[in-house]
């Protein structure tokens, strides 16, 4: 067995970050990035990697509208503070901001010529010259909130279209600055507008479940297409593309096909010519079944056709982004399938587990009904396991005896489900609890049974071996409860099965942990000592002990033989929500409600490192099987991956130590050779203030002629960072009487070499000078008193005729002796 080495440090990698919390979202013209509203900020998200390129700070108010210039270089953002801000996306700098309306801006659009149109809840529409910074048009006419505004895509046709919650569409002529037409056929809020490719048809969609087609030649109504759902977004499908519903050949002047999304959560394409549906998805990727058949949570809120019609981007009500790509079902028929998922907001993370035989994926449970599977290499959401009808609270995973990766989940819907991670299908369900299932655990050795703990205070034993062996995986099997036990007086928070499957440990909100014999599920020992609820329990992989963490801010290790507490770990400032063994059971990693992750060594009973990466409670902690990494997730909706960097840190420390030893030798050689230029450079690099003091002392900085020029030449070569470091050293030297003479002389040279304009630019210069001035004043006062004392001594000695009159000493004593000699 390899020698055991304690882990000392972990490197954090933010894996899943919050980037979209609902509201406006815009796709770049080249589809390379997205601009997403995230509370009061705007996140620029790279579509290829799903990572955040930039975060554009807001003004503490929620973002209400976004727009991107046609060249993709400028972003326009409006917030509830009534300010419109312009950002340069290349540098991430704020270029300009102004108040656009008397109410919040609801929508914006940018024309090909660079004009910006803003619509507001104050019932007005304004057009702005962005370069000039002034308003060119102000339109009023809507009787309600203006919800949508777009320019005509042809830059030679200066028209602006708007829709409002007064169920009307208006056409505005930018040349005459008047309303060109009022289009009234809708009976509900207009949510989307689109212009056909030939530029002669306008399509409007509303929540009255119809599309209206308008002619832009005479502004007449050309037809109504019933879509039987509240329409949230429409897009014109280009002719001859690979998207489903695209027409291969159309007559000149014919009406376009229109893609619609809305409350049903399906993509459909309608023919504006005939009004019939030419494409419809077979099932919704958004719909989630609920216990109440009349209450469903589903629907798309926006849609974009990607450039060159390579696919469709749809945004869901719960901040998920689905990228659809077309594929051939047969020689003629095309369909859409999801090629990529981006999750804008995972909400509060409730549990995490590594899944797969090689643990290359991470299962995440949050405040939604799905369990999401992420690929660790790209952190892309590869699967969404849908089946629960309420929030998923707990997860566990195992490899079956056949090598199949199985995931178990328990939720607020009082059920537990078993999933085949490879196919993403639920193959078994456990029903029988009368409250939410808050704890779940697989057997470790046999991998044939499952235990669940619930808020109904009971533990249930389920056997799923026959389901694994069953080849009929198309149906969801109903597992039967083999045994049940009334386990605790309050909610059960955690379960853990011993490595040999002989014992079960349960932790409860009643402040106790209990050991149960398996498979009988009979009580063996009760672990009492925590003053608050027990949040997590885990058996040691090598010893006969169990680990518990509690709301009393402590972690404890208990002996299985007699239930006595062996060790107590204190250090968290709030409830310890999760704790797991590391390093073959010799270390502990814990996370708490204080947002901290702590690493403990059991032998020394001390915390050897603390990691601060979360801004809220850390509810979830999962350690991989090789103990080299772990993942955390919490109330801040972030998932962080941690990699062991102890070995790399030690190698880097050894390398730096060897380099410093060589540089120390070079410094000693430079001092011996009186190579002061090299000695000063090395002293700064090594951060050796007293070596640098020795260099200045050797230079004879305050008594040898010609040293000022040498010192000035050395100081001129210092950059701003080294100049600040030198001033820090001077501040320290100046506080000690032994070194103050050198410090004062070097400081004098610094002020002679560097102009005042350059010195004031040194970071923290005011703080440095505040530390130098008091001691400098003290030194000058002391020198003044010393000088006065010297004159008094001269006078006294002269009066005592101690000084020889022939001494050529200047001063009062010499003059007195000379006068006495003249009298004699």
PDB file of N, CA, C and O in Angstrom, residues 137-178:
ATOM      1  N   UNK A 137     -36.819  61.043 -32.335  1.00  0.00           N
ATOM      2  CA  UNK A 137     -38.268  60.877 -32.495  1.00  0.00           C
ATOM      3  C   UNK A 137     -38.889  60.550 -31.143  1.00  0.00           C
ATOM      4  O   UNK A 137     -38.282  59.848 -30.332  1.00  0.00           O
ATOM      5  N   UNK A 138     -40.090  61.037 -30.924  1.00  0.00           N
ATOM      6  CA  UNK A 138     -40.877  60.696 -29.737  1.00  0.00           C
ATOM      7  C   UNK A 138     -42.305  60.424 -30.201  1.00  0.00           C
ATOM      8  O   UNK A 138     -42.984  61.334 -30.709  1.00  0.00           O
ATOM      9  N   UNK A 139     -42.723  59.162 -30.064  1.00  0.00           N
ATOM     10  CA  UNK A 139     -44.038  58.766 -30.557  1.00  0.00           C
ATOM     11  C   UNK A 139     -44.950  58.426 -29.391  1.00  0.00           C
ATOM     12  O   UNK A 139     -44.554  57.732 -28.445  1.00  0.00           O
ATOM     13  N   UNK A 140     -46.198  58.895 -29.492  1.00  0.00           N
ATOM     14  CA  UNK A 140     -47.230  58.542 -28.525  1.00  0.00           C
ATOM     15  C   UNK A 140     -48.494  58.179 -29.283  1.00  0.00           C
ATOM     16  O   UNK A 140     -48.804  58.770 -30.320  1.00  0.00           O
ATOM     17  N   UNK A 141     -49.216  57.220 -28.764  1.00  0.00           N
ATOM     18  CA  UNK A 141     -50.441  56.777 -29.438  1.00  0.00           C
ATOM     19  C   UNK A 141     -51.046  55.555 -28.796  1.00  0.00           C
ATOM     20  O   UNK A 141     -52.264  55.376 -28.810  1.00  0.00           O
ATOM     21  N   UNK A 142     -50.186  54.686 -28.227  1.00  0.00           N
ATOM     22  CA  UNK A 142     -50.696  53.508 -27.532  1.00  0.00           C
ATOM     23  C   UNK A 142     -51.443  53.929 -26.272  1.00  0.00           C
ATOM     24  O   UNK A 142     -51.056  54.888 -25.585  1.00  0.00           O
ATOM     25  N   UNK A 143     -52.493  53.206 -25.962  1.00  0.00           N
ATOM     26  CA  UNK A 143     -53.293  53.498 -24.769  1.00  0.00           C
ATOM     27  C   UNK A 143     -52.881  52.660 -23.571  1.00  0.00           C
ATOM     28  O   UNK A 143     -53.509  52.724 -22.520  1.00  0.00           O
ATOM     29  N   UNK A 144     -51.848  51.855 -23.741  1.00  0.00           N
ATOM     30  CA  UNK A 144     -51.341  51.034 -22.649  1.00  0.00           C
ATOM     31  C   UNK A 144     -49.832  50.903 -22.757  1.00  0.00           C
ATOM     32  O   UNK A 144     -49.161  51.613 -23.529  1.00  0.00           O
ATOM     33  N   UNK A 145     -49.290  49.972 -22.008  1.00  0.00           N
ATOM     34  CA  UNK A 145     -47.848  49.740 -22.009  1.00  0.00           C
ATOM     35  C   UNK A 145     -47.401  49.248 -23.379  1.00  0.00           C
ATOM     36  O   UNK A 145     -48.036  48.372 -23.985  1.00  0.00           O
ATOM     37  N   UNK A 146     -46.309  49.809 -23.881  1.00  0.00           N
ATOM     38  CA  UNK A 146     -45.734  49.352 -25.148  1.00  0.00           C
ATOM     39  C   UNK A 146     -44.837  48.156 -24.845  1.00  0.00           C
ATOM     40  O   UNK A 146     -43.869  48.277 -24.089  1.00  0.00           O
ATOM     41  N   UNK A 147     -45.174  46.993 -25.388  1.00  0.00           N
ATOM     42  CA  UNK A 147     -44.485  45.747 -25.038  1.00  0.00           C
ATOM     43  C   UNK A 147     -43.442  45.313 -26.058  1.00  0.00           C
ATOM     44  O   UNK A 147     -42.523  44.571 -25.719  1.00  0.00           O
ATOM     45  N   UNK A 148     -43.572  45.771 -27.305  1.00  0.00           N
ATOM     46  CA  UNK A 148     -42.646  45.296 -28.349  1.00  0.00           C
ATOM     47  C   UNK A 148     -42.371  46.407 -29.339  1.00  0.00           C
ATOM     48  O   UNK A 148     -43.275  47.190 -29.695  1.00  0.00           O
ATOM     49  N   UNK A 149     -41.119  46.515 -29.794  1.00  0.00           N
ATOM     50  CA  UNK A 149     -40.752  47.501 -30.799  1.00  0.00           C
ATOM     51  C   UNK A 149     -39.657  46.908 -31.678  1.00  0.00           C
ATOM     52  O   UNK A 149     -38.706  46.301 -31.172  1.00  0.00           O
ATOM     53  N   UNK A 150     -39.804  47.047 -33.008  1.00  0.00           N
ATOM     54  CA  UNK A 150     -38.779  46.581 -33.946  1.00  0.00           C
ATOM     55  C   UNK A 150     -38.687  47.552 -35.116  1.00  0.00           C
ATOM     56  O   UNK A 150     -39.669  48.196 -35.490  1.00  0.00           O
ATOM     57  N   UNK A 151     -37.485  47.669 -35.703  1.00  0.00           N
ATOM     58  CA  UNK A 151     -37.276  48.417 -36.934  1.00  0.00           C
ATOM     59  C   UNK A 151     -37.547  47.511 -38.133  1.00  0.00           C
ATOM     60  O   UNK A 151     -37.443  46.286 -38.038  1.00  0.00           O
ATOM     61  N   UNK A 152     -37.873  48.111 -39.236  1.00  0.00           N
ATOM     62  CA  UNK A 152     -37.938  47.361 -40.493  1.00  0.00           C
ATOM     63  C   UNK A 152     -36.514  46.931 -40.855  1.00  0.00           C
ATOM     64  O   UNK A 152     -35.590  47.739 -40.782  1.00  0.00           O
ATOM     65  N   UNK A 153     -36.309  45.650 -41.200  1.00  0.00           N
ATOM     66  CA  UNK A 153     -34.932  45.192 -41.456  1.00  0.00           C
ATOM     67  C   UNK A 153     -34.267  45.842 -42.653  1.00  0.00           C
ATOM     68  O   UNK A 153     -33.037  45.848 -42.745  1.00  0.00           O
ATOM     69  N   UNK A 154     -35.060  46.414 -43.577  1.00  0.00           N
ATOM     70  CA  UNK A 154     -34.480  47.089 -44.731  1.00  0.00           C
ATOM     71  C   UNK A 154     -34.106  48.516 -44.319  1.00  0.00           C
ATOM     72  O   UNK A 154     -34.970  49.318 -43.968  1.00  0.00           O
ATOM     73  N   UNK A 155     -32.808  48.853 -44.326  1.00  0.00           N
ATOM     74  CA  UNK A 155     -32.406  50.192 -43.868  1.00  0.00           C
ATOM     75  C   UNK A 155     -32.943  51.315 -44.743  1.00  0.00           C
ATOM     76  O   UNK A 155     -32.939  52.480 -44.331  1.00  0.00           O
ATOM     77  N   UNK A 156     -33.405  50.982 -45.949  1.00  0.00           N
ATOM     78  CA  UNK A 156     -33.936  52.025 -46.843  1.00  0.00           C
ATOM     79  C   UNK A 156     -35.406  52.301 -46.584  1.00  0.00           C
ATOM     80  O   UNK A 156     -35.946  53.274 -47.122  1.00  0.00           O
ATOM     81  N   UNK A 157     -36.052  51.446 -45.791  1.00  0.00           N
ATOM     82  CA  UNK A 157     -37.460  51.657 -45.460  1.00  0.00           C
ATOM     83  C   UNK A 157     -37.521  52.082 -43.994  1.00  0.00           C
ATOM     84  O   UNK A 157     -37.395  51.260 -43.087  1.00  0.00           O
ATOM     85  N   UNK A 158     -37.666  53.359 -43.787  1.00  0.00           N
ATOM     86  CA  UNK A 158     -37.569  53.927 -42.439  1.00  0.00           C
ATOM     87  C   UNK A 158     -38.907  53.804 -41.723  1.00  0.00           C
ATOM     88  O   UNK A 158     -39.676  54.769 -41.592  1.00  0.00           O
ATOM     89  N   UNK A 159     -39.177  52.559 -41.271  1.00  0.00           N
ATOM     90  CA  UNK A 159     -40.406  52.262 -40.554  1.00  0.00           C
ATOM     91  C   UNK A 159     -40.080  51.632 -39.211  1.00  0.00           C
ATOM     92  O   UNK A 159     -39.089  50.909 -39.063  1.00  0.00           O
ATOM     93  N   UNK A 160     -40.946  51.917 -38.244  1.00  0.00           N
ATOM     94  CA  UNK A 160     -40.820  51.347 -36.917  1.00  0.00           C
ATOM     95  C   UNK A 160     -42.172  50.751 -36.532  1.00  0.00           C
ATOM     96  O   UNK A 160     -43.217  51.370 -36.772  1.00  0.00           O
ATOM     97  N   UNK A 161     -42.145  49.533 -35.966  1.00  0.00           N
ATOM     98  CA  UNK A 161     -43.370  48.843 -35.584  1.00  0.00           C
ATOM     99  C   UNK A 161     -43.385  48.660 -34.067  1.00  0.00           C
ATOM    100  O   UNK A 161     -42.359  48.363 -33.454  1.00  0.00           O
ATOM    101  N   UNK A 162     -44.573  48.813 -33.496  1.00  0.00           N
ATOM    102  CA  UNK A 162     -44.713  48.649 -32.049  1.00  0.00           C
ATOM    103  C   UNK A 162     -46.009  47.931 -31.728  1.00  0.00           C
ATOM    104  O   UNK A 162     -47.000  48.041 -32.459  1.00  0.00           O
ATOM    105  N   UNK A 163     -45.978  47.186 -30.622  1.00  0.00           N
ATOM    106  CA  UNK A 163     -47.172  46.508 -30.134  1.00  0.00           C
ATOM    107  C   UNK A 163     -47.316  46.759 -28.653  1.00  0.00           C
ATOM    108  O   UNK A 163     -46.316  46.958 -27.937  1.00  0.00           O
ATOM    109  N   UNK A 164     -48.552  46.736 -28.149  1.00  0.00           N
ATOM    110  CA  UNK A 164     -48.764  47.044 -26.740  1.00  0.00           C
ATOM    111  C   UNK A 164     -49.804  46.162 -26.102  1.00  0.00           C
ATOM    112  O   UNK A 164     -50.420  45.304 -26.753  1.00  0.00           O
ATOM    113  N   UNK A 165     -50.009  46.392 -24.804  1.00  0.00           N
ATOM    114  CA  UNK A 165     -51.024  45.611 -24.112  1.00  0.00           C
ATOM    115  C   UNK A 165     -52.429  46.146 -24.352  1.00  0.00           C
ATOM    116  O   UNK A 165     -53.396  45.642 -23.784  1.00  0.00           O
ATOM    117  N   UNK A 166     -52.547  47.178 -25.211  1.00  0.00           N
ATOM    118  CA  UNK A 166     -53.858  47.636 -25.655  1.00  0.00           C
ATOM    119  C   UNK A 166     -54.340  46.850 -26.868  1.00  0.00           C
ATOM    120  O   UNK A 166     -55.338  47.230 -27.511  1.00  0.00           O
ATOM    121  N   UNK A 167     -53.594  45.748 -27.194  1.00  0.00           N
ATOM    122  CA  UNK A 167     -53.951  44.818 -28.278  1.00  0.00           C
ATOM    123  C   UNK A 167     -53.845  45.459 -29.664  1.00  0.00           C
ATOM    124  O   UNK A 167     -54.449  44.966 -30.623  1.00  0.00           O
ATOM    125  N   UNK A 168     -53.071  46.515 -29.802  1.00  0.00           N
ATOM    126  CA  UNK A 168     -52.911  47.154 -31.109  1.00  0.00           C
ATOM    127  C   UNK A 168     -51.466  47.095 -31.563  1.00  0.00           C
ATOM    128  O   UNK A 168     -50.538  46.980 -30.761  1.00  0.00           O
ATOM    129  N   UNK A 169     -51.308  47.175 -32.878  1.00  0.00           N
ATOM    130  CA  UNK A 169     -49.996  47.290 -33.509  1.00  0.00           C
ATOM    131  C   UNK A 169     -49.983  48.609 -34.264  1.00  0.00           C
ATOM    132  O   UNK A 169     -50.934  48.935 -34.991  1.00  0.00           O
ATOM    133  N   UNK A 170     -48.909  49.369 -34.103  1.00  0.00           N
ATOM    134  CA  UNK A 170     -48.810  50.659 -34.780  1.00  0.00           C
ATOM    135  C   UNK A 170     -47.557  50.693 -35.647  1.00  0.00           C
ATOM    136  O   UNK A 170     -46.528  50.115 -35.305  1.00  0.00           O
ATOM    137  N   UNK A 171     -47.694  51.380 -36.786  1.00  0.00           N
ATOM    138  CA  UNK A 171     -46.589  51.585 -37.722  1.00  0.00           C
ATOM    139  C   UNK A 171     -46.228  53.056 -37.686  1.00  0.00           C
ATOM    140  O   UNK A 171     -47.103  53.926 -37.836  1.00  0.00           O
ATOM    141  N   UNK A 172     -44.944  53.353 -37.486  1.00  0.00           N
ATOM    142  CA  UNK A 172     -44.469  54.726 -37.377  1.00  0.00           C
ATOM    143  C   UNK A 172     -43.505  55.034 -38.522  1.00  0.00           C
ATOM    144  O   UNK A 172     -42.587  54.264 -38.791  1.00  0.00           O
ATOM    145  N   UNK A 173     -43.752  56.157 -39.189  1.00  0.00           N
ATOM    146  CA  UNK A 173     -42.901  56.612 -40.291  1.00  0.00           C
ATOM    147  C   UNK A 173     -41.824  57.523 -39.717  1.00  0.00           C
ATOM    148  O   UNK A 173     -42.121  58.585 -39.151  1.00  0.00           O
ATOM    149  N   UNK A 174     -40.560  57.115 -39.860  1.00  0.00           N
ATOM    150  CA  UNK A 174     -39.453  57.898 -39.299  1.00  0.00           C
ATOM    151  C   UNK A 174     -39.141  59.144 -40.107  1.00  0.00           C
ATOM    152  O   UNK A 174     -38.435  60.024 -39.618  1.00  0.00           O
ATOM    153  N   UNK A 175     -39.642  59.210 -41.338  1.00  0.00           N
ATOM    154  CA  UNK A 175     -39.391  60.390 -42.166  1.00  0.00           C
ATOM    155  C   UNK A 175     -40.364  61.506 -41.801  1.00  0.00           C
ATOM    156  O   UNK A 175     -39.975  62.646 -41.524  1.00  0.00           O
ATOM    157  N   UNK A 176     -41.650  61.153 -41.768  1.00  0.00           N
ATOM    158  CA  UNK A 176     -42.657  62.167 -41.436  1.00  0.00           C
ATOM    159  C   UNK A 176     -42.838  62.340 -39.934  1.00  0.00           C
ATOM    160  O   UNK A 176     -43.512  63.275 -39.493  1.00  0.00           O
ATOM    161  N   UNK A 177     -42.275  61.399 -39.142  1.00  0.00           N
ATOM    162  CA  UNK A 177     -42.380  61.413 -37.684  1.00  0.00           C
ATOM    163  C   UNK A 177     -43.836  61.332 -37.213  1.00  0.00           C
ATOM    164  O   UNK A 177     -44.222  61.924 -36.208  1.00  0.00           O
ATOM    165  N   UNK A 178     -44.643  60.581 -37.970  1.00  0.00           N
ATOM    166  CA  UNK A 178     -46.042  60.403 -37.632  1.00  0.00           C
ATOM    167  C   UNK A 178     -46.410  58.934 -37.698  1.00  0.00           C
ATOM    168  O   UNK A 178     -45.684  58.117 -38.241  1.00  0.00           O
TER     169      UNK A 178
END
